[in-house]
mmCIF file of C-alpha atoms in Angstrom:
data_model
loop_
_atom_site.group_PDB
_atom_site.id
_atom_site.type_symbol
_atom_site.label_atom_id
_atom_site.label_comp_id
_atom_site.label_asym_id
_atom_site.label_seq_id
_atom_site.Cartn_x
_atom_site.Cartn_y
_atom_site.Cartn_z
ATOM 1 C CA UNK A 1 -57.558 -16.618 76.112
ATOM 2 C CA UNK A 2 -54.810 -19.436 75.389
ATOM 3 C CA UNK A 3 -55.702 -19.310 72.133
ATOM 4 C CA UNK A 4 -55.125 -15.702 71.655
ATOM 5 C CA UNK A 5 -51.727 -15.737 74.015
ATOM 6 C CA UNK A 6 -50.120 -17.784 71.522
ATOM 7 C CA UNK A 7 -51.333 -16.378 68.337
ATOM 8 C CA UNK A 8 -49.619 -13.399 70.081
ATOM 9 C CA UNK A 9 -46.499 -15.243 71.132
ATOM 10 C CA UNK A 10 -46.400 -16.157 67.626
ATOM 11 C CA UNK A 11 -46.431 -13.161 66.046
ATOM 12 C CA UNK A 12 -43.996 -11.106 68.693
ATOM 13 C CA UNK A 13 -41.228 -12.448 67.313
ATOM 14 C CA UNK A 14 -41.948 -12.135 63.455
ATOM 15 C CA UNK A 15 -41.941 -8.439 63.522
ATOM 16 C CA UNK A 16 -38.095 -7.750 65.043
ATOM 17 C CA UNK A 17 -37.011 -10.562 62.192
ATOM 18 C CA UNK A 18 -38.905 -9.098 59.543
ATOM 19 C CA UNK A 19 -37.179 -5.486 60.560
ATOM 20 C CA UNK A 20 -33.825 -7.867 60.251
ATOM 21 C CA UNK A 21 -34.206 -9.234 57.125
ATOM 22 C CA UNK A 22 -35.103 -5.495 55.309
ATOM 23 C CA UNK A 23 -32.042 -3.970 57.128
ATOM 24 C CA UNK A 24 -29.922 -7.320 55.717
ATOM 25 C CA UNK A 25 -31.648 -6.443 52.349
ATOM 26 C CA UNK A 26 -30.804 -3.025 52.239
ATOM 27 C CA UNK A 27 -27.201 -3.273 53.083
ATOM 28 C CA UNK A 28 -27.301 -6.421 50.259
ATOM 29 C CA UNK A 29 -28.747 -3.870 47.651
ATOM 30 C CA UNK A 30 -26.457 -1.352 49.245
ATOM 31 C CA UNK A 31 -23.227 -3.423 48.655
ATOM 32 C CA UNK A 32 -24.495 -4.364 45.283
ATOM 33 C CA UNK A 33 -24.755 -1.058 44.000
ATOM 34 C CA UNK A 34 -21.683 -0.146 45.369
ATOM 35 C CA UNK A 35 -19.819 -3.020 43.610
ATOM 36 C CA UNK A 36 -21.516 -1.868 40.508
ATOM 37 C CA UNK A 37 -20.758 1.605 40.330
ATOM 38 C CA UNK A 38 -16.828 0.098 41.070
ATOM 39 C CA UNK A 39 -17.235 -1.910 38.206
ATOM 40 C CA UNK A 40 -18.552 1.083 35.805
ATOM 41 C CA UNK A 41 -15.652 3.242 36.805
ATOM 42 C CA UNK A 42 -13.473 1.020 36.109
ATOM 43 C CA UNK A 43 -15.006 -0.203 33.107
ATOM 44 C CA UNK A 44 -14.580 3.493 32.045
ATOM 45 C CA UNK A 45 -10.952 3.911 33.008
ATOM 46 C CA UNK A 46 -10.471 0.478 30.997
ATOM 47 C CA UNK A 47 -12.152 2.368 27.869
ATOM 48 C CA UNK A 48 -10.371 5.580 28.572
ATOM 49 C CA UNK A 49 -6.579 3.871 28.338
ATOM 50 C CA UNK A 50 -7.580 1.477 25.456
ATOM 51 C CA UNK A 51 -8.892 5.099 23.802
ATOM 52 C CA UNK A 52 -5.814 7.033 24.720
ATOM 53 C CA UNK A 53 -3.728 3.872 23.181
ATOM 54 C CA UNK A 54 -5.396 4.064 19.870
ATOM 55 C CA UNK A 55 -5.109 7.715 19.523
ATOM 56 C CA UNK A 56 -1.524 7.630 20.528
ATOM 57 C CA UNK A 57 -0.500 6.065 17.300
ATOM 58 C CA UNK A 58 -2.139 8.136 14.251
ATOM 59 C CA UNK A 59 -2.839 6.660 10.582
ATOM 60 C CA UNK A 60 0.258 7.107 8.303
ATOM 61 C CA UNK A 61 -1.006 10.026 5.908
ATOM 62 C CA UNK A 62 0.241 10.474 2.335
ATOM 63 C CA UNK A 63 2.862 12.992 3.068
ATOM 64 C CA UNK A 64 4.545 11.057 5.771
ATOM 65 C CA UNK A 65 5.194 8.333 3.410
ATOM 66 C CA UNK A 66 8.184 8.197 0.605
ATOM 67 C CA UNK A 67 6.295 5.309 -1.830
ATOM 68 C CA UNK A 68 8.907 3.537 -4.354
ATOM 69 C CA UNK A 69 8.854 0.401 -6.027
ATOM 70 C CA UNK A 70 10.642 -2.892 -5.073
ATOM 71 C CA UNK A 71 11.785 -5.690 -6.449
ATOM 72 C CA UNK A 72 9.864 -6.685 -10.242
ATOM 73 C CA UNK A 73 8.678 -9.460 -10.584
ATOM 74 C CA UNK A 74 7.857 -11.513 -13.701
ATOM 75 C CA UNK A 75 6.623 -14.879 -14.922
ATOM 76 C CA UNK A 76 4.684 -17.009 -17.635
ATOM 77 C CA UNK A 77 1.358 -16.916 -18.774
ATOM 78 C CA UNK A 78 1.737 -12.897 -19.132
ATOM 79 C CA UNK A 79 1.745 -12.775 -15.679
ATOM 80 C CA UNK A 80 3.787 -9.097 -14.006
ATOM 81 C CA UNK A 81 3.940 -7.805 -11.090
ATOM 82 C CA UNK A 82 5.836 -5.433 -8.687
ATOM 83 C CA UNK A 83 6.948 -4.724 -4.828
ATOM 84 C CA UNK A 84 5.276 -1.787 -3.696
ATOM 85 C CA UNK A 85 7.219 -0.011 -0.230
ATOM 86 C CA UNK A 86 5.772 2.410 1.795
ATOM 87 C CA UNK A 87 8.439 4.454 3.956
ATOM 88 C CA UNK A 88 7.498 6.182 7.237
ATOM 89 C CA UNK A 89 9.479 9.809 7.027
ATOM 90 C CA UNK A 90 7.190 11.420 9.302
ATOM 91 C CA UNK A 91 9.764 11.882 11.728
ATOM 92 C CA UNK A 92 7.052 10.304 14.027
ATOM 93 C CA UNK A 93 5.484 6.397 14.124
ATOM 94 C CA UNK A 94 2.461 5.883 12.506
ATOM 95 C CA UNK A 95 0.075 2.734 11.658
ATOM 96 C CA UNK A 96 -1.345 1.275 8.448
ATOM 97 C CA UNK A 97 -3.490 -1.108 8.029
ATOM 98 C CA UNK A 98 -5.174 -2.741 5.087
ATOM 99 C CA UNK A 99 -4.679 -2.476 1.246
ATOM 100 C CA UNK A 100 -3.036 0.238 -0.773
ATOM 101 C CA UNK A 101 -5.814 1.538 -3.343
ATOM 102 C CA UNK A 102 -4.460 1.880 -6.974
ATOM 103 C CA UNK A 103 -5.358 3.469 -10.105
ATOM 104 C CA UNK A 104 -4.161 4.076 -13.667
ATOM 105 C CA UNK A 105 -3.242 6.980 -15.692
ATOM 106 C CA UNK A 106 -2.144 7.329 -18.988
ATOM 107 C CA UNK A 107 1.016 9.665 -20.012
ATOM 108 C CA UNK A 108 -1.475 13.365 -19.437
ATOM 109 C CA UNK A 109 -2.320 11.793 -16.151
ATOM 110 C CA UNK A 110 -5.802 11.384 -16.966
ATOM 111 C CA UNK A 111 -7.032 8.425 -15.201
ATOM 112 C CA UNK A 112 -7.611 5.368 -17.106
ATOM 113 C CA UNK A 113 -10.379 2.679 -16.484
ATOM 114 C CA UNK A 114 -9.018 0.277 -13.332
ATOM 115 C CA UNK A 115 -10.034 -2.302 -11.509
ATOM 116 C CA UNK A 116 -8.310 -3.242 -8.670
ATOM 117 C CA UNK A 117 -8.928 -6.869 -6.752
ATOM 118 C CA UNK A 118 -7.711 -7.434 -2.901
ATOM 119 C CA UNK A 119 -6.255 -10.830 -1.682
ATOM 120 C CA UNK A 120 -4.194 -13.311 -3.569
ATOM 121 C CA UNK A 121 -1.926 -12.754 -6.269
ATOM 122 C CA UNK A 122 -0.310 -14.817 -8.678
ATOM 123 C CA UNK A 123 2.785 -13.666 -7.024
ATOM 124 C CA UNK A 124 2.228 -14.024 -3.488
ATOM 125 C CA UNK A 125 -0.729 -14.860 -0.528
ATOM 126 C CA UNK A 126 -2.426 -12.359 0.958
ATOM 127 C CA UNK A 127 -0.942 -11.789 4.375
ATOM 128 C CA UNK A 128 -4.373 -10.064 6.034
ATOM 129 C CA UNK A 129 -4.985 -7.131 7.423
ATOM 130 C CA UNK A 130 -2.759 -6.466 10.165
ATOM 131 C CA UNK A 131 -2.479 -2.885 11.759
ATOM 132 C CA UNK A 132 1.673 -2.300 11.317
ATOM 133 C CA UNK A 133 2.943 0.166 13.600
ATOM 134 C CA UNK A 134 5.662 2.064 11.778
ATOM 135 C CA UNK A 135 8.306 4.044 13.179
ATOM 136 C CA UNK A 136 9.984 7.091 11.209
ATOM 137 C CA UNK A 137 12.342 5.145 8.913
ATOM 138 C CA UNK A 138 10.224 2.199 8.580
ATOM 139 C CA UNK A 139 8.025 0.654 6.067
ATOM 140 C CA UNK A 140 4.948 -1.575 4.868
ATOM 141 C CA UNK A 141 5.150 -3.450 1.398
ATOM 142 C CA UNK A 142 2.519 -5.133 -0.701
ATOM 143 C CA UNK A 143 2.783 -6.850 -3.871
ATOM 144 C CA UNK A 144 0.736 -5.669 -6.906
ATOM 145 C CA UNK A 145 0.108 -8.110 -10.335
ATOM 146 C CA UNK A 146 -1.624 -7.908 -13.349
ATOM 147 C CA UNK A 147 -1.490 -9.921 -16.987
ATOM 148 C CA UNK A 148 -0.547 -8.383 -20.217
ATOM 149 C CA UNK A 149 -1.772 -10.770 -23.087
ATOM 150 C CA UNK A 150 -3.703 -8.217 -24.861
ATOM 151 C CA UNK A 151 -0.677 -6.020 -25.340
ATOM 152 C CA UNK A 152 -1.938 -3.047 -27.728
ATOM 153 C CA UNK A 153 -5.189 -4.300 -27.935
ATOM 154 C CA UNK A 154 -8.503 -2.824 -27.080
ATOM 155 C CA UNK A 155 -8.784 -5.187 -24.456
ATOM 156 C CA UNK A 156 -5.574 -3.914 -22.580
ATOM 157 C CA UNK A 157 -5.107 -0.647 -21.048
ATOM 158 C CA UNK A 158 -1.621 1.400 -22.141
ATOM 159 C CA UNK A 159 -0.803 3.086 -18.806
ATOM 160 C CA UNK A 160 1.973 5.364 -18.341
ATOM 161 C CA UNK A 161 1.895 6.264 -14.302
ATOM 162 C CA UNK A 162 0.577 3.987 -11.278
ATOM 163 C CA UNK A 163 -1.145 5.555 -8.269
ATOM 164 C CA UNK A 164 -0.770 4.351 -5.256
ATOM 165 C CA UNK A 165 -3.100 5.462 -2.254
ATOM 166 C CA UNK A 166 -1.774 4.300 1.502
ATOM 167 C CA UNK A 167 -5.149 2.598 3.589
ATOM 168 C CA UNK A 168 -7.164 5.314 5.103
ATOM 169 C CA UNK A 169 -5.616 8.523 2.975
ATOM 170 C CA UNK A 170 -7.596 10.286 0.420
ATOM 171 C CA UNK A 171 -4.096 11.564 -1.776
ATOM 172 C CA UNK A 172 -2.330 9.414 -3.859
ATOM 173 C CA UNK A 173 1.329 9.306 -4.699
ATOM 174 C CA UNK A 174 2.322 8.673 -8.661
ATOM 175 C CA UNK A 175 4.915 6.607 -9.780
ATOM 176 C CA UNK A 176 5.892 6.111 -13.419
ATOM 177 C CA UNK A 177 4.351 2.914 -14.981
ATOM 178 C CA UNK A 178 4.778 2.478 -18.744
ATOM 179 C CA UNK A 179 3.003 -1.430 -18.755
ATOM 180 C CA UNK A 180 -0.239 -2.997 -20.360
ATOM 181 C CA UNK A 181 -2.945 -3.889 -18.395
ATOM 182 C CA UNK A 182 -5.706 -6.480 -19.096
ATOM 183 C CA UNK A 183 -8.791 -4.571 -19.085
ATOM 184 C CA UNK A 184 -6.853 -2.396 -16.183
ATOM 185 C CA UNK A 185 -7.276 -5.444 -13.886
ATOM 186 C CA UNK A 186 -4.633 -5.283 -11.218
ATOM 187 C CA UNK A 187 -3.946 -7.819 -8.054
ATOM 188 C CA UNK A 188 -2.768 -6.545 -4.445
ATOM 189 C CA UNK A 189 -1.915 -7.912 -1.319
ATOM 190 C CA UNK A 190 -2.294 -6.373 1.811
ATOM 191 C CA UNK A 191 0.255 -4.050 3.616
ATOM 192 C CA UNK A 192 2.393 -6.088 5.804
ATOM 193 C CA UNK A 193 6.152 -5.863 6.866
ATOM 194 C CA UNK A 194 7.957 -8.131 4.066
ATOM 195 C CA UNK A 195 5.919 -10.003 1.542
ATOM 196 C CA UNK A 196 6.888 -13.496 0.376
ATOM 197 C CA UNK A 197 7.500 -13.912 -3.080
ATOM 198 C CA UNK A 198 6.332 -17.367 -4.192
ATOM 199 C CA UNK A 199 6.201 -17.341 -7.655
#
């Protein structure tokens, strides 16, 4: 009889703390998922504004740029080269960001063989890619190079125009270009707001 009396005192008083500790574990799980779905909507708001930002600012497209050449540039070894400037006249800001993609044509402007190499040139370092928010009136410049020791021979290209493709646009804009080309190898930096000349 004493033996069972105290199992039972035992065991009265487990029940009311096990009914405790699920209520405490419930509110616990409660809170947490509260917390968490606080942290997913604002996770999403977060994702929503940084969206919103990047849309706000659209990629500069061929039209909205005027594209002209700079300053030339020239050197030894048969070394040439040339400041390429991109003008916003959108009427609107827009970004660029990366390298302008060139080509070659000759005076029918039927493209000729060209190769064109990002980075360094003997001209200037390669600034990186930087995303350069441009408002209307603004611009982007690169520097372009290329060698012309094999002037008129098969292993130079005779081109007469230069086309010049701003990063992310499928149209090019033409400018005249009467230069050799070694084997239609040309040098560009990438777009940035002024380009040191170093050579």
């Amino acid at each position: 009889m004493n033996e069972q009396q105290n199992t039972t005192d035992q065991a009265g008083p487990t029940k009311p703390r096990h009914r405790a500790d699920r209520r405490f574990g419930r509110t616990v799980v409660g809170l947490a998922a509260v917390a968490g779905l606080g942290l997913a909507a604002w996770a999403t708001t977060a994702n929503a504004a940084t969206t919103s930002t990047a849309k706000a600012t659209p990629t500069c497209s061929t039209a909205a740029l005027k594209v002209t050449f700079g300053r030339g540039l020239a050197g030894g070894m048969n070394h040439q080269g040339v400041v390429i400037t991109l003008r916003n006249l959108s009427g609107r800001t827009c970004a660029l960001r990366g390298y302008p993609g060139l080509g070659l044509e000759n005076s029918a402007h039927k493209k000729l063989t060209a190769h064109t190499h990002w980075g360094n040139t003997w001209y200037a370092h390669n600034p990186g890619k930087k995303t350069l928010t441009l408002k209307d009136g603004q611009s982007a410049e690169a520097v372009v190079a290329w060698t012309h020791a094999n002037t008129g021979t098969s292993g130079a290209v005779r081109a007469s125009f230069l086309e010049i493709t701003p990063p992310g646009a499928t149209q090019h804009k033409t400018l005249a270009f009467p230069q050799w080309v070694d084997h239609g190898d040309l040098s560009v930096t990438a777009l940035a707001r002024h380009i040191t000349v170093t050579s």
